[in-house]
Short mmCIF file of C-alpha atoms in Angstrom, two decimals:
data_model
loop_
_atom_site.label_atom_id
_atom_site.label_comp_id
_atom_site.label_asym_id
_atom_site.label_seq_id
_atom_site.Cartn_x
_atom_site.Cartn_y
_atom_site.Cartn_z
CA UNK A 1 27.11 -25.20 -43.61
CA UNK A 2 29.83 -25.25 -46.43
CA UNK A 3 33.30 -26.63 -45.55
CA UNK A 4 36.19 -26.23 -47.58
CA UNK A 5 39.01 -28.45 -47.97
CA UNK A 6 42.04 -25.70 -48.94
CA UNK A 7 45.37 -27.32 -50.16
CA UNK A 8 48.83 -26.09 -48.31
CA UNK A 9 48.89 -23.83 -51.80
CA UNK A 10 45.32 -22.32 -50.73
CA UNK A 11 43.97 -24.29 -53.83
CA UNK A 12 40.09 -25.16 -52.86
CA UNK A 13 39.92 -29.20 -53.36
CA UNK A 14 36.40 -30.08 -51.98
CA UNK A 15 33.49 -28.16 -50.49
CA UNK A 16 31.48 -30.49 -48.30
CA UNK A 17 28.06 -29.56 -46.39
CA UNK A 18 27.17 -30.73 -42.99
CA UNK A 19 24.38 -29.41 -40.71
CA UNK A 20 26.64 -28.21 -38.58
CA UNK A 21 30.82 -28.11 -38.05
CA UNK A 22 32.89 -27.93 -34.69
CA UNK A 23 35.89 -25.77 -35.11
CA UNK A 24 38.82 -26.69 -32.95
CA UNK A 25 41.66 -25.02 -34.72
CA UNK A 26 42.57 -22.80 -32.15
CA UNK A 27 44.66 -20.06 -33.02
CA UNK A 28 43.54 -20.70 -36.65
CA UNK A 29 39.96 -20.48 -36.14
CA UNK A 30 40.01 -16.76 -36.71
CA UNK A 31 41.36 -17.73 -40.64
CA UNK A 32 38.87 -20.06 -41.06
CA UNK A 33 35.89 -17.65 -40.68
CA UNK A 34 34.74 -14.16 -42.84
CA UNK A 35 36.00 -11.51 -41.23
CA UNK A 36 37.89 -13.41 -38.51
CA UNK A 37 34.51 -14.33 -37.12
CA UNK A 38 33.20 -11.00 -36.16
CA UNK A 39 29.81 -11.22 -38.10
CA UNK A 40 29.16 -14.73 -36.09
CA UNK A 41 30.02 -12.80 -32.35
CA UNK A 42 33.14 -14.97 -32.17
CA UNK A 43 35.15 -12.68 -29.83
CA UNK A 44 38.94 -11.97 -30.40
CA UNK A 45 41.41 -15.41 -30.09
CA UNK A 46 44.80 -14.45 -28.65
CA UNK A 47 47.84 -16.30 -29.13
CA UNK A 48 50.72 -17.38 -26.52
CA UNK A 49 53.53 -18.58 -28.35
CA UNK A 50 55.42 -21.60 -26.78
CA UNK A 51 59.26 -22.54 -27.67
CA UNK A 52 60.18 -25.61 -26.61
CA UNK A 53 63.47 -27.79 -27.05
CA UNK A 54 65.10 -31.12 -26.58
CA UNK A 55 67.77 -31.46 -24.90
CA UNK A 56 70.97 -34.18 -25.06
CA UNK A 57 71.99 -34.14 -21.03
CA UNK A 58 73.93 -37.03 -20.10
CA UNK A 59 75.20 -35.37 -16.89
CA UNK A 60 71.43 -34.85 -16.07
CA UNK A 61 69.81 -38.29 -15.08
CA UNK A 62 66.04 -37.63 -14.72
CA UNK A 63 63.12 -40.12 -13.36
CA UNK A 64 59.92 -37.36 -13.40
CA UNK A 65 58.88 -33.96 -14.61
CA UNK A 66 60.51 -31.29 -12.71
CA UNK A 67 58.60 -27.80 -13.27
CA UNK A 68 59.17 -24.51 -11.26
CA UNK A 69 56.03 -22.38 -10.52
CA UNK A 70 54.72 -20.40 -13.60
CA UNK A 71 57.22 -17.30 -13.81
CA UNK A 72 55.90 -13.46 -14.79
CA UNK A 73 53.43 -13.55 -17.89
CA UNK A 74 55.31 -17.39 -18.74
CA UNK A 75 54.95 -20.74 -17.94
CA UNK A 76 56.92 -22.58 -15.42
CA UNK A 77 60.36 -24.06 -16.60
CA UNK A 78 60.05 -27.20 -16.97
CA UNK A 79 61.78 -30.71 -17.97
CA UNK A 80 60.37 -33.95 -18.91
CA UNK A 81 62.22 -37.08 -19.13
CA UNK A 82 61.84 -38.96 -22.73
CA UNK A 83 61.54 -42.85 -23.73
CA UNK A 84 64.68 -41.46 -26.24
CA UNK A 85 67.55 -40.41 -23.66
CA UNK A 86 66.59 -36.81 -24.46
CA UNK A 87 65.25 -34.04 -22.29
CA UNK A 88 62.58 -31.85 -22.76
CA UNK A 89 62.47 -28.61 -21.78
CA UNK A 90 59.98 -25.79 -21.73
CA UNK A 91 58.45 -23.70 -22.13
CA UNK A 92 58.32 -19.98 -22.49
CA UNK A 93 54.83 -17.44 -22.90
CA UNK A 94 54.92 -14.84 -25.60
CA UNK A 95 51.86 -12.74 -26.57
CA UNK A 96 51.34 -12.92 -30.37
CA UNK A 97 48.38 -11.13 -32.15
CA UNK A 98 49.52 -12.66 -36.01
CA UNK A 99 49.53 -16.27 -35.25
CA UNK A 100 52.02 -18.29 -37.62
CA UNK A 101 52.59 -22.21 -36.68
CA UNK A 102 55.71 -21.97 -38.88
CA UNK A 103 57.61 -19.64 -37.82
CA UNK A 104 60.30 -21.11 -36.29
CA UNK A 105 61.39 -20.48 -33.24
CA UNK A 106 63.76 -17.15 -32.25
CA UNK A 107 67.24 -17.14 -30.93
CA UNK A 108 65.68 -14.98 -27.95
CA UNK A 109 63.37 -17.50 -27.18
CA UNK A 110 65.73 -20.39 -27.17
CA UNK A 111 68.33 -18.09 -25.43
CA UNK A 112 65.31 -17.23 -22.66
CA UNK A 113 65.12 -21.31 -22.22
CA UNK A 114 68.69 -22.33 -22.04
CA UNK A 115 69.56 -19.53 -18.92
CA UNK A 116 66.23 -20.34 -17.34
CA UNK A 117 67.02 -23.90 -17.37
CA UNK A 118 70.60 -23.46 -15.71
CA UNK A 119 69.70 -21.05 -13.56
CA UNK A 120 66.57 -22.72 -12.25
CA UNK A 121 66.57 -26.71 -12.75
CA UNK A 122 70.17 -27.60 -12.89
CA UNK A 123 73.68 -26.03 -13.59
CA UNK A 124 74.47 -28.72 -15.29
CA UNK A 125 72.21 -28.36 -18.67
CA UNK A 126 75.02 -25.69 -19.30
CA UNK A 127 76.71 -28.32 -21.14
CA UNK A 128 73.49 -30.08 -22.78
CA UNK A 129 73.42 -30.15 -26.37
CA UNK A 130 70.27 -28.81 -28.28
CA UNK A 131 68.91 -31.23 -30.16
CA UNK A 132 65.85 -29.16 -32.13
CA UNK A 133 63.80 -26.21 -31.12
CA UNK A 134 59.74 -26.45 -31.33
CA UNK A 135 57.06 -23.62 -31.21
CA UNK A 136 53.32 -23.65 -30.35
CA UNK A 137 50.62 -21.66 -29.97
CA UNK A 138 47.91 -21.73 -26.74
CA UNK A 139 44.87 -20.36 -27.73
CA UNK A 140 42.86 -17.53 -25.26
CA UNK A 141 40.46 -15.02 -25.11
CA UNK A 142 40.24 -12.06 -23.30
CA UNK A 143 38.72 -13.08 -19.88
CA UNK A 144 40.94 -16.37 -20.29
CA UNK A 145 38.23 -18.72 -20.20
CA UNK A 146 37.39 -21.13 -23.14
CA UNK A 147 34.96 -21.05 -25.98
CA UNK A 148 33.13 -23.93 -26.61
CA UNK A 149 29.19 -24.54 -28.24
CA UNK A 150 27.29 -22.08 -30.82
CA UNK A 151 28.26 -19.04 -32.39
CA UNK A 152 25.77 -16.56 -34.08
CA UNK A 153 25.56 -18.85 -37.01
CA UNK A 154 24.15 -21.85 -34.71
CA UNK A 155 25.77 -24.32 -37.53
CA UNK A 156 29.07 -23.54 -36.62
CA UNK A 157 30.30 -24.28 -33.15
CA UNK A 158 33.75 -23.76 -31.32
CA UNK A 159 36.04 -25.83 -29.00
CA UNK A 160 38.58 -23.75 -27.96
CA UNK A 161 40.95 -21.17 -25.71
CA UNK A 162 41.85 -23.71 -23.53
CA UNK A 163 45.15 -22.06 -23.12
CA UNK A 164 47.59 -23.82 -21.29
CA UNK A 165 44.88 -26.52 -20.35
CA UNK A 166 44.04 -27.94 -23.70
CA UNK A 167 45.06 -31.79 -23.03
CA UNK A 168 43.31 -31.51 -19.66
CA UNK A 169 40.44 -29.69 -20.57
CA UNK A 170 39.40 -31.71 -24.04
CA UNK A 171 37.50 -34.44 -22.78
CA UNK A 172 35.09 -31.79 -21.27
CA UNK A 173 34.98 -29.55 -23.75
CA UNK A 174 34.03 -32.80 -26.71
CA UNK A 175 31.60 -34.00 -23.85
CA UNK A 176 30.04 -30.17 -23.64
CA UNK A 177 29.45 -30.13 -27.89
CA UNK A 178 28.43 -33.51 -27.77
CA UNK A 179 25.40 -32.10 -25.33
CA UNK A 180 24.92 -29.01 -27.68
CA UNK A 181 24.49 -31.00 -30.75
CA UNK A 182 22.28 -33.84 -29.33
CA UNK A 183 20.24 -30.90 -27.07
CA UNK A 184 20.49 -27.83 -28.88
CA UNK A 185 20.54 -24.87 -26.41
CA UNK A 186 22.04 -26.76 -23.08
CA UNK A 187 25.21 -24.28 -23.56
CA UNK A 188 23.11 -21.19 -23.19
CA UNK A 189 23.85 -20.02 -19.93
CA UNK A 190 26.87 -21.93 -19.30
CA UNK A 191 29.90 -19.66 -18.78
CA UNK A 192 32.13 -21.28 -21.17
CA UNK A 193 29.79 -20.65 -23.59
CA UNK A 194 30.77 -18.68 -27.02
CA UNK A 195 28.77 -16.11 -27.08
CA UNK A 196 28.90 -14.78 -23.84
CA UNK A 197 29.35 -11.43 -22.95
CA UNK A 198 33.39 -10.40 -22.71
CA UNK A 199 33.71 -7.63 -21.30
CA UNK A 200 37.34 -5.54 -22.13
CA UNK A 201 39.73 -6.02 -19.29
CA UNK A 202 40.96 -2.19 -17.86
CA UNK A 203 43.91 -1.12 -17.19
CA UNK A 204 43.37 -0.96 -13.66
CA UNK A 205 42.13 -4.57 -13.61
CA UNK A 206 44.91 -6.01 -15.51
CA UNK A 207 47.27 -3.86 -12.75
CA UNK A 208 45.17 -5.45 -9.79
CA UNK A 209 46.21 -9.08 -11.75
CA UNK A 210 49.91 -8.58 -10.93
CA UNK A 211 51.45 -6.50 -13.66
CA UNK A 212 53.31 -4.58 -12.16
CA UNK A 213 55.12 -7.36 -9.43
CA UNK A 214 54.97 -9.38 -13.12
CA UNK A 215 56.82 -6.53 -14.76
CA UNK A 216 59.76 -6.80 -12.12
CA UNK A 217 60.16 -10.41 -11.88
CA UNK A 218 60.14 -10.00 -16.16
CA UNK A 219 62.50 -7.95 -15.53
CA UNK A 220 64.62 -9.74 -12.68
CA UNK A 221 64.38 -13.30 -14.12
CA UNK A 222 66.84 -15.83 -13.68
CA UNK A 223 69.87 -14.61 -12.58
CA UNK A 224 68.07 -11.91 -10.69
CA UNK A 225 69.56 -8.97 -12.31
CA UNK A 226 68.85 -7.00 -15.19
CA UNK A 227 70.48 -7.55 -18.30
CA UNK A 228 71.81 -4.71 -20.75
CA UNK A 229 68.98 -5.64 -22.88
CA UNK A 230 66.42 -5.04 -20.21
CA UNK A 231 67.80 -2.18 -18.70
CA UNK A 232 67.44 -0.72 -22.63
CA UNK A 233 63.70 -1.47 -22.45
CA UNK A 234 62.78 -0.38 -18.60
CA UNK A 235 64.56 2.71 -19.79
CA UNK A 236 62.85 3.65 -23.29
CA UNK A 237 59.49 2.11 -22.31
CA UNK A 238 59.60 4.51 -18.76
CA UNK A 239 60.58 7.60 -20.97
CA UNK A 240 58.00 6.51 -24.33
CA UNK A 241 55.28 6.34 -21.63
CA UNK A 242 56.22 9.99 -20.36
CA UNK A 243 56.40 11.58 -23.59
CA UNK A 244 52.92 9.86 -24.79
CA UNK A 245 51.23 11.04 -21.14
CA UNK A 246 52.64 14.39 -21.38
CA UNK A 247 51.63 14.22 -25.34
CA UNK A 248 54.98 15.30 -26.37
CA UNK A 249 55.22 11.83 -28.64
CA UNK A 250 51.66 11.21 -29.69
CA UNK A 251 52.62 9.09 -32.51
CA UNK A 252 54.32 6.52 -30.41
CA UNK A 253 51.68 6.48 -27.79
CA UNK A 254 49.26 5.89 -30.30
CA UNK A 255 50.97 2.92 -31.98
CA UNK A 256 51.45 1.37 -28.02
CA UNK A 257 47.73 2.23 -27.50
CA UNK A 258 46.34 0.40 -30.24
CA UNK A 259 48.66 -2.19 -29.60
CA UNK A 260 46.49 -2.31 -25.62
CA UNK A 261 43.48 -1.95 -27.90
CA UNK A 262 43.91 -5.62 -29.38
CA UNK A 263 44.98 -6.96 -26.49
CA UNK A 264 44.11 -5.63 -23.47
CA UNK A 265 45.36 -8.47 -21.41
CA UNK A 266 48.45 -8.72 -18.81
CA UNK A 267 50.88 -10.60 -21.25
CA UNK A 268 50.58 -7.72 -23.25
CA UNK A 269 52.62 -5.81 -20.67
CA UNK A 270 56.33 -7.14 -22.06
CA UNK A 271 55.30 -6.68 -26.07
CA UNK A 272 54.98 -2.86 -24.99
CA UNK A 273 58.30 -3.26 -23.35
CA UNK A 274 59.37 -4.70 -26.30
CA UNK A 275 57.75 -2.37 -28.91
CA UNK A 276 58.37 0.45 -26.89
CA UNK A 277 62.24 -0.29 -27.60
CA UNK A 278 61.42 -0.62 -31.20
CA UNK A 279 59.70 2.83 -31.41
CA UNK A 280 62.78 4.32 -30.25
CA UNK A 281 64.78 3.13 -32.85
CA UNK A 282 62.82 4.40 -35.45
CA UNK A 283 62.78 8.09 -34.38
#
């Protein structure tokens, strides 16, 4: 199997050969392979992009992680004491289908941390200072569960999707490729495995998940109220999804449906919000 060594400039440096090659890239896997991996059966790699920050809190004196349950199509809020004096504080959830690791992260998202934190954790990181913002990406598939062993070109392998789990879940998952490459074929019916059938979440299933109690509490979060903003998108998403049922606005439905299409998963549900609001600028 041929490796390439690509530059930051996308300048190919080296091409090395090994019998076979474990990608662990996550998000970036798809980039790495022809045709984002379709021709080897690797199935679609979702993103969820994480903005994180670091906080200066003197008025906040902190001894252990402090973490709220995991909030509607997010993670929990969460802070975490550092060696520095600083705080850090996490994390939110976003759906993203064009993965970029540096794109920085958005006043939204930074905006989304700073009231969840006061509202949540402790009034008093009102007055914290912000001492940088971070992003990251969690890698997932479709059903949620990880890919790890042989694709349909057995020299390449995956470790990957672990999601939100990835520090947990990577002893097991280098212990589960070490197995495949010293036993070919002792992945083949485990359910982790690569190739497995993935069957496309429905609509109704990802409604039986919790979207629609997720939707609310989306909606409701924090203060427990709905912003102007929000009240903008419940409203134009409500009347964009009457007009595309009814098939009086066919093109927007159609740009929300293939939206579904890609990812037919339930943090999908607030990008439609979202895009739904952005449709309705445009008309």
């Amino acid at each position: 199997m041929p490796v390439r060594h690509v530059s930051e400039q996308g300048t190919c440096l080296t091409c090395v050969r090994a019998r076979e090659v474990v990608l662990a890239a996550g998000c970036g896997i798809p980039a790495l392979l022809p045709d984002r991996g379709h021709p080897l059966g690797v199935p679609p790699i979702l993103a969820g992009r994480g903005v994180s920050a670091r906080l200066n809190a003197p008025a906040v004196e902190l001894e252990h992680v402090v973490r709220t349950p995991n909030a509607a199509f997010a993670c929990g809020t969460h802070l975490v004491p550092r060696t520095d004096g600083t705080l850090y504080l996490g994390g939110t959830n976003r759906l993203t289908l064009d993965a970029d690791p540096d794109q920085p992260p958005g006043l939204d998202e930074v905006a989304v941390l700073a009231t969840d934190s006061a509202a949540l954790l402790d009034p008093r990181l009102k007055t914290a200072t912000l001492q940088d913002a971070r992003t990251g990406l969690r890698p997932y598939t479709l059903d949620h569960l990880p890919l790890v062993g042989r694709t349909g070109e057995p020299s390449v392998l995956l470790a990957t999707a672990t999601y939100r789990c990835g520090v947990l879940l990577a002893p097991r998952l280098a212990q589960l490729v070490a197995d495949e490459i010293t036993e070919p074929g002792s992945l083949d019916t485990h359910p982790y495995r690569a190739q497995r059938p993935m069957q496309v979440p429905h609509i109704d299933d990802v409604l039986a998940q919790g979207a629609a109690q997720g939707m609310l509490e989306h909606l409701l979060q924090a203060g427990g109220h709905l912003s102007l903003s929000q009240q903008a998108e419940f409203a134009v998403f409500t009347s964009l999804a009457l007009r595309a049922l009814l098939g009086e606005d066919s093109k927007a439905g159609a740009v929300m449906r293939r939206l579904w299409e890609r990812a037919p998963v339930i943090e999908a549900v607030p990008a439609l919000f979202a895009l739904a609001r952005r449709l309705e600028a445009l008309r």
